[in-house]
């Protein structure tokens, strides 16, 4: 097997989950340094949403939570862009991606997701089709498909600079598209790299991608001639930034930990174990805490990055896949298949300051 095929195979195993039964529970393991008790609210809610539930993104403009779902290996015939009420988790609308092969019924399956409230759109990664897609938030209509993003994994939107950045895992590229015209604006390729998770600092316009294969972050500044490479932990899959943009946090899958990275120094300052299969990371801008979704332990770990301590562990059910913090809550997808019709579950944990 070639190195490229090996990397694609590893990410395919990440992107496509195995169904398993589970139940939701909220554990209260807050430490003494949390005076208000559990850092998450006392009541967590969950709902079966769709089979193959993958990622979520919140629209402040429309007060809507968007989710992606895709089931199985190619040809993927069951995929949807789902619109939900962020409070009740009730499905408000479901949109089917366009067909790519009438004979097999294959569709342009959606996986990663980001919201662009500036232009009222939703961006998706169409991993199996090596592209990213753009949808209208108002109608759910697919507006554009942008090719050349090989095994596209994640997409993030910089509304201030009218850019959407996507990770092209299979060919070592990080690509920026104009969110107004959908044209490609910049492409940075590093041979032998595997860009996966994405984040952007909208104040500076600097984009960050985790390099899963080489245990580092790829930093792309607007005026830099070449990317800056910053070390992380073992197999960084996801990345998030602190509110001030000075610190990055990477979910290191092989290490089962989160790395705290000083971006000015370009160095890891703390490593906090979170659980096997650390897959997704998000920050709570109000408290500064970091949340890590751990696939193998079926938990979300809440970390105080300043102290380097775990302040809580939330049990979500089998195959925790993604955590997204928005509107005072953590939204967590778990590919448990434990809904009444085999759907995966979406959990909502209210967050305290």
mmCIF file of C-alpha atoms in Angstrom:
data_model
loop_
_atom_site.group_PDB
_atom_site.id
_atom_site.type_symbol
_atom_site.label_atom_id
_atom_site.label_comp_id
_atom_site.label_asym_id
_atom_site.label_seq_id
_atom_site.Cartn_x
_atom_site.Cartn_y
_atom_site.Cartn_z
ATOM 1 C CA UNK A 1 0.000 0.000 0.000
ATOM 2 C CA UNK A 2 1.363 3.459 -0.916
ATOM 3 C CA UNK A 3 1.811 6.155 1.708
ATOM 4 C CA UNK A 4 -1.013 8.127 0.108
ATOM 5 C CA UNK A 5 -3.342 5.147 0.105
ATOM 6 C CA UNK A 6 -2.476 4.489 3.735
ATOM 7 C CA UNK A 7 -3.344 8.068 4.715
ATOM 8 C CA UNK A 8 -6.628 7.931 2.802
ATOM 9 C CA UNK A 9 -7.501 4.634 4.409
ATOM 10 C CA UNK A 10 -6.824 6.041 7.898
ATOM 11 C CA UNK A 11 -9.043 9.060 7.303
ATOM 12 C CA UNK A 12 -11.767 6.970 5.693
ATOM 13 C CA UNK A 13 -11.901 4.938 8.888
ATOM 14 C CA UNK A 14 -12.272 8.200 10.774
ATOM 15 C CA UNK A 15 -14.955 9.632 8.506
ATOM 16 C CA UNK A 16 -17.184 6.566 8.338
ATOM 17 C CA UNK A 17 -18.316 5.253 11.710
ATOM 18 C CA UNK A 18 -19.565 1.854 12.825
ATOM 19 C CA UNK A 19 -23.010 1.761 14.394
ATOM 20 C CA UNK A 20 -23.346 0.606 17.990
ATOM 21 C CA UNK A 21 -26.017 0.936 20.649
ATOM 22 C CA UNK A 22 -25.714 3.456 23.458
ATOM 23 C CA UNK A 23 -27.555 5.657 25.908
ATOM 24 C CA UNK A 24 -26.965 9.228 27.001
ATOM 25 C CA UNK A 25 -25.750 10.131 30.449
ATOM 26 C CA UNK A 26 -24.320 13.275 31.998
ATOM 27 C CA UNK A 27 -21.641 12.652 34.543
ATOM 28 C CA UNK A 28 -20.948 15.127 37.313
ATOM 29 C CA UNK A 29 -17.228 15.038 37.858
ATOM 30 C CA UNK A 30 -16.486 18.713 38.341
ATOM 31 C CA UNK A 31 -13.488 19.448 40.492
ATOM 32 C CA UNK A 32 -13.174 21.858 43.401
ATOM 33 C CA UNK A 33 -11.937 24.611 41.092
ATOM 34 C CA UNK A 34 -15.426 24.841 39.578
ATOM 35 C CA UNK A 35 -17.392 26.828 42.194
ATOM 36 C CA UNK A 36 -20.694 26.598 40.329
ATOM 37 C CA UNK A 37 -20.485 22.792 40.150
ATOM 38 C CA UNK A 38 -20.786 21.000 36.841
ATOM 39 C CA UNK A 39 -19.444 23.351 34.121
ATOM 40 C CA UNK A 40 -22.250 22.126 31.890
ATOM 41 C CA UNK A 41 -25.841 22.809 32.790
ATOM 42 C CA UNK A 42 -27.794 20.318 34.886
ATOM 43 C CA UNK A 43 -29.967 19.163 32.003
ATOM 44 C CA UNK A 44 -28.627 17.679 28.768
ATOM 45 C CA UNK A 45 -30.912 16.854 25.872
ATOM 46 C CA UNK A 46 -30.536 14.486 22.957
ATOM 47 C CA UNK A 47 -32.430 13.565 19.818
ATOM 48 C CA UNK A 48 -32.127 11.007 17.012
ATOM 49 C CA UNK A 49 -31.419 13.057 13.889
ATOM 50 C CA UNK A 50 -30.170 10.936 10.999
ATOM 51 C CA UNK A 51 -28.100 7.910 10.118
ATOM 52 C CA UNK A 52 -24.486 8.786 9.404
ATOM 53 C CA UNK A 53 -24.567 12.019 11.417
ATOM 54 C CA UNK A 54 -21.222 13.769 11.007
ATOM 55 C CA UNK A 55 -20.701 17.447 11.928
ATOM 56 C CA UNK A 56 -22.706 20.513 12.997
ATOM 57 C CA UNK A 57 -22.419 24.296 12.550
ATOM 58 C CA UNK A 58 -24.518 27.118 14.031
ATOM 59 C CA UNK A 59 -25.964 30.089 12.148
ATOM 60 C CA UNK A 60 -26.294 33.151 14.367
ATOM 61 C CA UNK A 61 -27.994 35.025 11.542
ATOM 62 C CA UNK A 62 -30.838 32.522 11.259
ATOM 63 C CA UNK A 63 -30.615 30.948 14.728
ATOM 64 C CA UNK A 64 -30.361 27.512 13.123
ATOM 65 C CA UNK A 65 -28.130 24.508 13.701
ATOM 66 C CA UNK A 66 -26.997 22.773 10.531
ATOM 67 C CA UNK A 67 -25.809 19.164 10.389
ATOM 68 C CA UNK A 68 -24.444 16.801 7.768
ATOM 69 C CA UNK A 69 -25.080 13.081 7.409
ATOM 70 C CA UNK A 70 -23.784 10.434 5.023
ATOM 71 C CA UNK A 71 -24.068 6.659 5.197
ATOM 72 C CA UNK A 72 -21.776 3.935 3.931
ATOM 73 C CA UNK A 73 -19.125 3.459 1.296
ATOM 74 C CA UNK A 74 -19.387 4.711 -2.311
ATOM 75 C CA UNK A 75 -21.695 4.826 -4.040
ATOM 76 C CA UNK A 76 -23.271 6.818 -1.178
ATOM 77 C CA UNK A 77 -26.997 7.100 -1.784
ATOM 78 C CA UNK A 78 -28.100 8.263 1.672
ATOM 79 C CA UNK A 79 -26.847 11.744 2.563
ATOM 80 C CA UNK A 80 -28.506 14.927 3.763
ATOM 81 C CA UNK A 81 -28.031 18.480 4.933
ATOM 82 C CA UNK A 82 -30.215 18.881 8.012
ATOM 83 C CA UNK A 83 -31.662 22.088 9.486
ATOM 84 C CA UNK A 84 -32.448 21.945 13.224
ATOM 85 C CA UNK A 85 -33.812 24.075 16.048
ATOM 86 C CA UNK A 86 -30.762 24.591 18.313
ATOM 87 C CA UNK A 87 -32.876 24.543 21.486
ATOM 88 C CA UNK A 88 -35.167 21.578 20.890
ATOM 89 C CA UNK A 89 -32.975 19.713 18.352
ATOM 90 C CA UNK A 90 -36.126 19.279 16.256
ATOM 91 C CA UNK A 91 -35.492 18.729 12.555
ATOM 92 C CA UNK A 92 -36.966 21.656 10.621
ATOM 93 C CA UNK A 93 -35.910 20.620 7.123
ATOM 94 C CA UNK A 94 -33.840 17.998 5.330
ATOM 95 C CA UNK A 95 -32.149 18.649 2.001
ATOM 96 C CA UNK A 96 -30.805 15.917 -0.256
ATOM 97 C CA UNK A 97 -27.564 16.674 -2.132
ATOM 98 C CA UNK A 98 -27.709 16.437 -5.930
ATOM 99 C CA UNK A 99 -27.217 13.099 -7.645
ATOM 100 C CA UNK A 100 -23.850 12.337 -9.217
ATOM 101 C CA UNK A 101 -24.691 8.996 -10.851
ATOM 102 C CA UNK A 102 -28.296 8.262 -11.949
ATOM 103 C CA UNK A 103 -27.519 4.584 -12.470
ATOM 104 C CA UNK A 104 -26.360 3.891 -8.902
ATOM 105 C CA UNK A 105 -28.323 6.673 -7.207
ATOM 106 C CA UNK A 106 -25.117 8.107 -5.745
ATOM 107 C CA UNK A 107 -25.315 11.652 -4.411
ATOM 108 C CA UNK A 108 -22.771 14.349 -3.625
ATOM 109 C CA UNK A 109 -22.444 13.168 -0.024
ATOM 110 C CA UNK A 110 -21.776 15.858 2.625
ATOM 111 C CA UNK A 111 -19.460 15.452 5.642
ATOM 112 C CA UNK A 112 -17.694 18.567 6.997
ATOM 113 C CA UNK A 113 -19.663 21.788 7.439
ATOM 114 C CA UNK A 114 -19.268 25.511 8.071
ATOM 115 C CA UNK A 115 -21.718 28.420 8.027
ATOM 116 C CA UNK A 116 -21.224 31.729 6.221
ATOM 117 C CA UNK A 117 -23.732 34.149 7.738
ATOM 118 C CA UNK A 118 -22.279 37.060 5.774
ATOM 119 C CA UNK A 119 -23.575 35.517 2.530
ATOM 120 C CA UNK A 120 -26.321 33.326 4.049
ATOM 121 C CA UNK A 121 -24.764 30.084 2.861
ATOM 122 C CA UNK A 122 -23.599 26.710 4.173
ATOM 123 C CA UNK A 123 -20.327 25.157 3.001
ATOM 124 C CA UNK A 124 -19.779 21.398 3.010
ATOM 125 C CA UNK A 125 -16.961 19.001 2.248
ATOM 126 C CA UNK A 126 -17.991 16.364 -0.266
ATOM 127 C CA UNK A 127 -15.286 13.918 0.745
ATOM 128 C CA UNK A 128 -16.151 11.073 -1.634
ATOM 129 C CA UNK A 129 -16.438 13.440 -4.597
ATOM 130 C CA UNK A 130 -13.225 15.409 -3.957
ATOM 131 C CA UNK A 131 -15.008 18.737 -3.764
ATOM 132 C CA UNK A 132 -16.694 21.284 -1.530
ATOM 133 C CA UNK A 133 -20.290 22.400 -1.885
ATOM 134 C CA UNK A 134 -22.173 25.632 -1.230
ATOM 135 C CA UNK A 135 -25.843 25.694 -0.199
ATOM 136 C CA UNK A 136 -28.370 28.464 0.388
ATOM 137 C CA UNK A 137 -29.392 28.766 4.034
ATOM 138 C CA UNK A 138 -32.739 30.195 2.939
ATOM 139 C CA UNK A 139 -33.804 27.480 0.507
ATOM 140 C CA UNK A 140 -31.352 24.608 1.019
ATOM 141 C CA UNK A 141 -30.539 24.704 -2.691
ATOM 142 C CA UNK A 142 -27.063 23.633 -3.761
ATOM 143 C CA UNK A 143 -25.489 26.743 -5.304
ATOM 144 C CA UNK A 144 -22.089 25.452 -6.367
ATOM 145 C CA UNK A 145 -19.735 22.489 -6.352
ATOM 146 C CA UNK A 146 -16.036 23.346 -6.306
ATOM 147 C CA UNK A 147 -13.760 20.501 -7.467
ATOM 148 C CA UNK A 148 -10.103 19.815 -6.810
ATOM 149 C CA UNK A 149 -10.292 19.251 -3.041
ATOM 150 C CA UNK A 150 -9.060 15.672 -2.846
ATOM 151 C CA UNK A 151 -10.618 13.733 0.006
ATOM 152 C CA UNK A 152 -11.945 17.010 1.380
ATOM 153 C CA UNK A 153 -12.252 16.761 5.140
ATOM 154 C CA UNK A 154 -13.031 20.090 6.806
ATOM 155 C CA UNK A 155 -14.030 23.591 5.778
ATOM 156 C CA UNK A 156 -13.982 26.828 7.783
ATOM 157 C CA UNK A 157 -15.268 30.284 6.803
ATOM 158 C CA UNK A 158 -13.512 33.623 7.322
ATOM 159 C CA UNK A 159 -16.436 36.025 6.941
ATOM 160 C CA UNK A 160 -14.298 39.131 7.419
ATOM 161 C CA UNK A 161 -12.054 38.307 4.466
ATOM 162 C CA UNK A 162 -14.700 36.538 2.330
ATOM 163 C CA UNK A 163 -12.817 33.247 2.257
ATOM 164 C CA UNK A 164 -13.652 29.594 2.861
ATOM 165 C CA UNK A 165 -10.647 27.378 3.663
ATOM 166 C CA UNK A 166 -10.807 23.632 2.971
ATOM 167 C CA UNK A 167 -8.418 20.794 3.751
ATOM 168 C CA UNK A 168 -7.490 18.556 0.832
ATOM 169 C CA UNK A 169 -6.247 15.547 2.770
ATOM 170 C CA UNK A 170 -5.215 13.303 -0.110
ATOM 171 C CA UNK A 171 -2.877 15.694 -1.931
ATOM 172 C CA UNK A 172 -1.479 17.767 0.962
ATOM 173 C CA UNK A 173 -3.243 21.003 0.036
ATOM 174 C CA UNK A 174 -5.054 23.752 1.919
ATOM 175 C CA UNK A 175 -7.304 25.742 -0.408
ATOM 176 C CA UNK A 176 -9.053 29.116 -0.062
ATOM 177 C CA UNK A 177 -12.193 29.955 -2.054
ATOM 178 C CA UNK A 178 -13.849 33.347 -2.486
ATOM 179 C CA UNK A 179 -17.192 33.138 -0.660
ATOM 180 C CA UNK A 180 -18.741 35.676 -3.052
ATOM 181 C CA UNK A 181 -17.694 34.253 -6.409
ATOM 182 C CA UNK A 182 -16.780 30.637 -5.426
ATOM 183 C CA UNK A 183 -13.480 30.956 -7.262
ATOM 184 C CA UNK A 184 -10.232 29.509 -5.949
ATOM 185 C CA UNK A 185 -8.049 32.255 -4.452
ATOM 186 C CA UNK A 186 -5.099 30.398 -2.948
ATOM 187 C CA UNK A 187 -3.708 26.885 -2.783
ATOM 188 C CA UNK A 188 -0.857 25.843 -0.498
ATOM 189 C CA UNK A 189 0.492 22.321 -1.045
ATOM 190 C CA UNK A 190 3.023 20.508 1.127
ATOM 191 C CA UNK A 191 4.230 17.192 -0.290
ATOM 192 C CA UNK A 192 3.685 14.317 2.112
ATOM 193 C CA UNK A 193 1.294 16.233 4.358
ATOM 194 C CA UNK A 194 -2.281 15.292 5.307
ATOM 195 C CA UNK A 195 -4.285 18.443 6.120
ATOM 196 C CA UNK A 196 -7.323 17.552 8.232
ATOM 197 C CA UNK A 197 -8.811 19.940 10.824
ATOM 198 C CA UNK A 198 -9.233 23.628 9.975
ATOM 199 C CA UNK A 199 -9.433 26.896 11.921
ATOM 200 C CA UNK A 200 -9.047 30.567 10.998
ATOM 201 C CA UNK A 201 -8.262 33.744 12.912
ATOM 202 C CA UNK A 202 -10.576 36.292 11.282
ATOM 203 C CA UNK A 203 -8.740 39.253 12.792
ATOM 204 C CA UNK A 204 -5.500 38.423 11.002
ATOM 205 C CA UNK A 205 -6.821 36.234 8.189
ATOM 206 C CA UNK A 206 -4.398 33.476 9.182
ATOM 207 C CA UNK A 207 -5.588 29.930 8.483
ATOM 208 C CA UNK A 208 -4.503 26.821 10.375
ATOM 209 C CA UNK A 209 -4.682 23.166 9.358
ATOM 210 C CA UNK A 210 -3.620 20.108 11.314
ATOM 211 C CA UNK A 211 -1.199 17.860 9.464
ATOM 212 C CA UNK A 212 -2.380 14.434 10.582
ATOM 213 C CA UNK A 213 0.536 12.514 9.090
ATOM 214 C CA UNK A 214 3.355 14.698 10.412
ATOM 215 C CA UNK A 215 2.195 15.776 13.893
ATOM 216 C CA UNK A 216 2.155 19.482 13.202
ATOM 217 C CA UNK A 217 0.047 22.525 12.358
ATOM 218 C CA UNK A 218 0.272 24.266 8.997
ATOM 219 C CA UNK A 219 -0.035 28.029 9.538
ATOM 220 C CA UNK A 220 -0.878 30.106 6.456
ATOM 221 C CA UNK A 221 -0.613 33.865 6.979
ATOM 222 C CA UNK A 222 -2.020 36.223 4.318
ATOM 223 C CA UNK A 223 1.308 37.770 3.351
ATOM 224 C CA UNK A 224 3.624 34.858 4.072
ATOM 225 C CA UNK A 225 5.406 33.377 1.070
ATOM 226 C CA UNK A 226 5.459 29.922 2.648
ATOM 227 C CA UNK A 227 3.576 28.238 5.511
ATOM 228 C CA UNK A 228 4.927 28.057 9.034
ATOM 229 C CA UNK A 229 5.033 24.583 10.582
ATOM 230 C CA UNK A 230 4.297 24.201 14.294
ATOM 231 C CA UNK A 231 4.676 20.884 16.194
ATOM 232 C CA UNK A 232 1.726 19.258 17.976
ATOM 233 C CA UNK A 233 0.959 15.908 19.590
ATOM 234 C CA UNK A 234 0.523 12.516 17.933
ATOM 235 C CA UNK A 235 -1.890 12.494 14.942
ATOM 236 C CA UNK A 236 -3.638 15.867 15.320
ATOM 237 C CA UNK A 237 -7.048 15.579 13.712
ATOM 238 C CA UNK A 238 -8.912 18.721 14.771
ATOM 239 C CA UNK A 239 -7.953 22.262 15.783
ATOM 240 C CA UNK A 240 -9.534 25.205 17.589
ATOM 241 C CA UNK A 241 -8.280 28.650 18.574
ATOM 242 C CA UNK A 242 -8.551 30.625 21.779
ATOM 243 C CA UNK A 243 -10.719 33.746 21.760
ATOM 244 C CA UNK A 244 -7.677 36.014 21.437
ATOM 245 C CA UNK A 245 -6.149 33.856 18.690
ATOM 246 C CA UNK A 246 -2.859 33.432 20.544
ATOM 247 C CA UNK A 247 -3.327 29.771 21.442
ATOM 248 C CA UNK A 248 -4.283 26.725 19.410
ATOM 249 C CA UNK A 249 -5.674 23.449 20.705
ATOM 250 C CA UNK A 250 -5.309 20.217 18.756
ATOM 251 C CA UNK A 251 -7.190 16.969 19.335
ATOM 252 C CA UNK A 252 -4.431 14.378 19.006
ATOM 253 C CA UNK A 253 -6.116 11.133 18.028
ATOM 254 C CA UNK A 254 -3.285 8.656 18.543
ATOM 255 C CA UNK A 255 -2.234 10.279 21.829
ATOM 256 C CA UNK A 256 -5.768 10.524 23.206
ATOM 257 C CA UNK A 257 -4.996 14.056 24.348
ATOM 258 C CA UNK A 258 -5.335 17.752 23.639
ATOM 259 C CA UNK A 259 -2.241 19.834 22.977
ATOM 260 C CA UNK A 260 -2.105 23.471 24.095
ATOM 261 C CA UNK A 261 0.063 25.361 21.601
ATOM 262 C CA UNK A 262 1.534 28.840 22.037
ATOM 263 C CA UNK A 263 1.312 30.187 18.497
ATOM 264 C CA UNK A 264 3.795 33.004 19.036
ATOM 265 C CA UNK A 265 6.460 30.631 20.321
ATOM 266 C CA UNK A 266 5.400 27.826 18.003
ATOM 267 C CA UNK A 267 5.542 25.253 20.784
ATOM 268 C CA UNK A 268 3.332 22.907 22.791
ATOM 269 C CA UNK A 269 3.046 24.249 26.351
ATOM 270 C CA UNK A 270 0.715 21.609 27.810
ATOM 271 C CA UNK A 271 -0.584 18.167 26.934
ATOM 272 C CA UNK A 272 -3.737 17.024 28.707
ATOM 273 C CA UNK A 273 -4.932 13.396 28.350
ATOM 274 C CA UNK A 274 -8.625 13.299 27.420
ATOM 275 C CA UNK A 275 -9.415 9.775 26.235
ATOM 276 C CA UNK A 276 -8.694 7.308 23.474
ATOM 277 C CA UNK A 277 -9.499 8.450 19.968
ATOM 278 C CA UNK A 278 -9.550 12.214 20.564
ATOM 279 C CA UNK A 279 -11.239 13.371 17.397
ATOM 280 C CA UNK A 280 -12.736 16.845 17.623
ATOM 281 C CA UNK A 281 -11.976 19.961 19.673
ATOM 282 C CA UNK A 282 -13.870 23.189 20.324
ATOM 283 C CA UNK A 283 -13.471 26.173 22.630
ATOM 284 C CA UNK A 284 -16.029 27.934 24.781
ATOM 285 C CA UNK A 285 -15.288 31.647 24.235
ATOM 286 C CA UNK A 286 -17.118 32.643 27.413
ATOM 287 C CA UNK A 287 -15.240 30.438 29.883
ATOM 288 C CA UNK A 288 -12.079 29.747 27.893
ATOM 289 C CA UNK A 289 -12.517 26.024 28.466
ATOM 290 C CA UNK A 290 -11.704 23.454 25.792
ATOM 291 C CA UNK A 291 -13.975 20.526 24.894
ATOM 292 C CA UNK A 292 -12.604 17.373 23.265
ATOM 293 C CA UNK A 293 -14.731 14.623 21.721
ATOM 294 C CA UNK A 294 -13.154 11.210 22.297
ATOM 295 C CA UNK A 295 -14.451 8.589 19.893
ATOM 296 C CA UNK A 296 -13.200 5.418 21.579
ATOM 297 C CA UNK A 297 -14.231 6.339 25.140
ATOM 298 C CA UNK A 298 -17.587 7.827 24.060
ATOM 299 C CA UNK A 299 -16.986 11.000 26.037
ATOM 300 C CA UNK A 300 -16.455 14.724 25.769
ATOM 301 C CA UNK A 301 -13.715 15.964 28.074
ATOM 302 C CA UNK A 302 -13.887 19.521 29.421
ATOM 303 C CA UNK A 303 -10.420 20.993 30.025
ATOM 304 C CA UNK A 304 -9.197 24.140 31.760
ATOM 305 C CA UNK A 305 -6.235 24.944 29.476
ATOM 306 C CA UNK A 306 -4.708 27.493 31.838
ATOM 307 C CA UNK A 307 -4.370 24.946 34.641
ATOM 308 C CA UNK A 308 -3.992 21.930 32.392
ATOM 309 C CA UNK A 309 -6.712 20.080 34.294
ATOM 310 C CA UNK A 310 -9.799 18.090 33.360
ATOM 311 C CA UNK A 311 -12.851 19.682 34.984
ATOM 312 C CA UNK A 312 -15.562 17.370 33.664
ATOM 313 C CA UNK A 313 -16.282 14.342 31.502
ATOM 314 C CA UNK A 314 -19.561 14.045 29.592
ATOM 315 C CA UNK A 315 -20.724 10.607 28.488
ATOM 316 C CA UNK A 316 -22.404 10.712 25.084
ATOM 317 C CA UNK A 317 -22.769 7.143 23.894
ATOM 318 C CA UNK A 318 -20.842 5.145 21.327
ATOM 319 C CA UNK A 319 -18.555 6.682 18.714
ATOM 320 C CA UNK A 320 -18.481 10.346 19.716
ATOM 321 C CA UNK A 321 -17.719 12.144 16.468
ATOM 322 C CA UNK A 322 -17.799 15.941 16.694
ATOM 323 C CA UNK A 323 -18.206 18.772 19.202
ATOM 324 C CA UNK A 324 -19.300 22.283 18.273
ATOM 325 C CA UNK A 325 -19.775 25.146 20.755
ATOM 326 C CA UNK A 326 -22.281 27.879 19.941
ATOM 327 C CA UNK A 327 -25.034 29.945 21.540
ATOM 328 C CA UNK A 328 -24.056 28.906 25.074
ATOM 329 C CA UNK A 329 -24.145 25.169 24.429
ATOM 330 C CA UNK A 330 -22.027 22.269 23.246
ATOM 331 C CA UNK A 331 -23.537 20.255 20.392
ATOM 332 C CA UNK A 332 -22.120 16.745 20.165
ATOM 333 C CA UNK A 333 -22.721 14.152 17.460
ATOM 334 C CA UNK A 334 -22.438 10.486 18.409
ATOM 335 C CA UNK A 335 -22.508 7.848 15.708
ATOM 336 C CA UNK A 336 -24.228 5.346 17.956
ATOM 337 C CA UNK A 337 -27.044 4.212 15.697
ATOM 338 C CA UNK A 338 -29.186 4.011 18.833
ATOM 339 C CA UNK A 339 -32.199 5.967 17.589
ATOM 340 C CA UNK A 340 -35.511 4.127 17.100
ATOM 341 C CA UNK A 341 -34.810 3.727 13.387
ATOM 342 C CA UNK A 342 -31.055 3.391 13.706
ATOM 343 C CA UNK A 343 -30.395 7.136 13.639
ATOM 344 C CA UNK A 344 -27.331 8.669 15.225
ATOM 345 C CA UNK A 345 -27.823 10.994 18.173
ATOM 346 C CA UNK A 346 -27.232 14.706 18.580
ATOM 347 C CA UNK A 347 -26.667 15.907 22.155
ATOM 348 C CA UNK A 348 -26.972 19.429 23.559
ATOM 349 C CA UNK A 349 -25.132 20.350 26.757
ATOM 350 C CA UNK A 350 -25.824 23.856 28.104
ATOM 351 C CA UNK A 351 -22.581 25.538 29.167
ATOM 352 C CA UNK A 352 -22.054 27.754 32.186
ATOM 353 C CA UNK A 353 -19.683 30.685 32.210
#
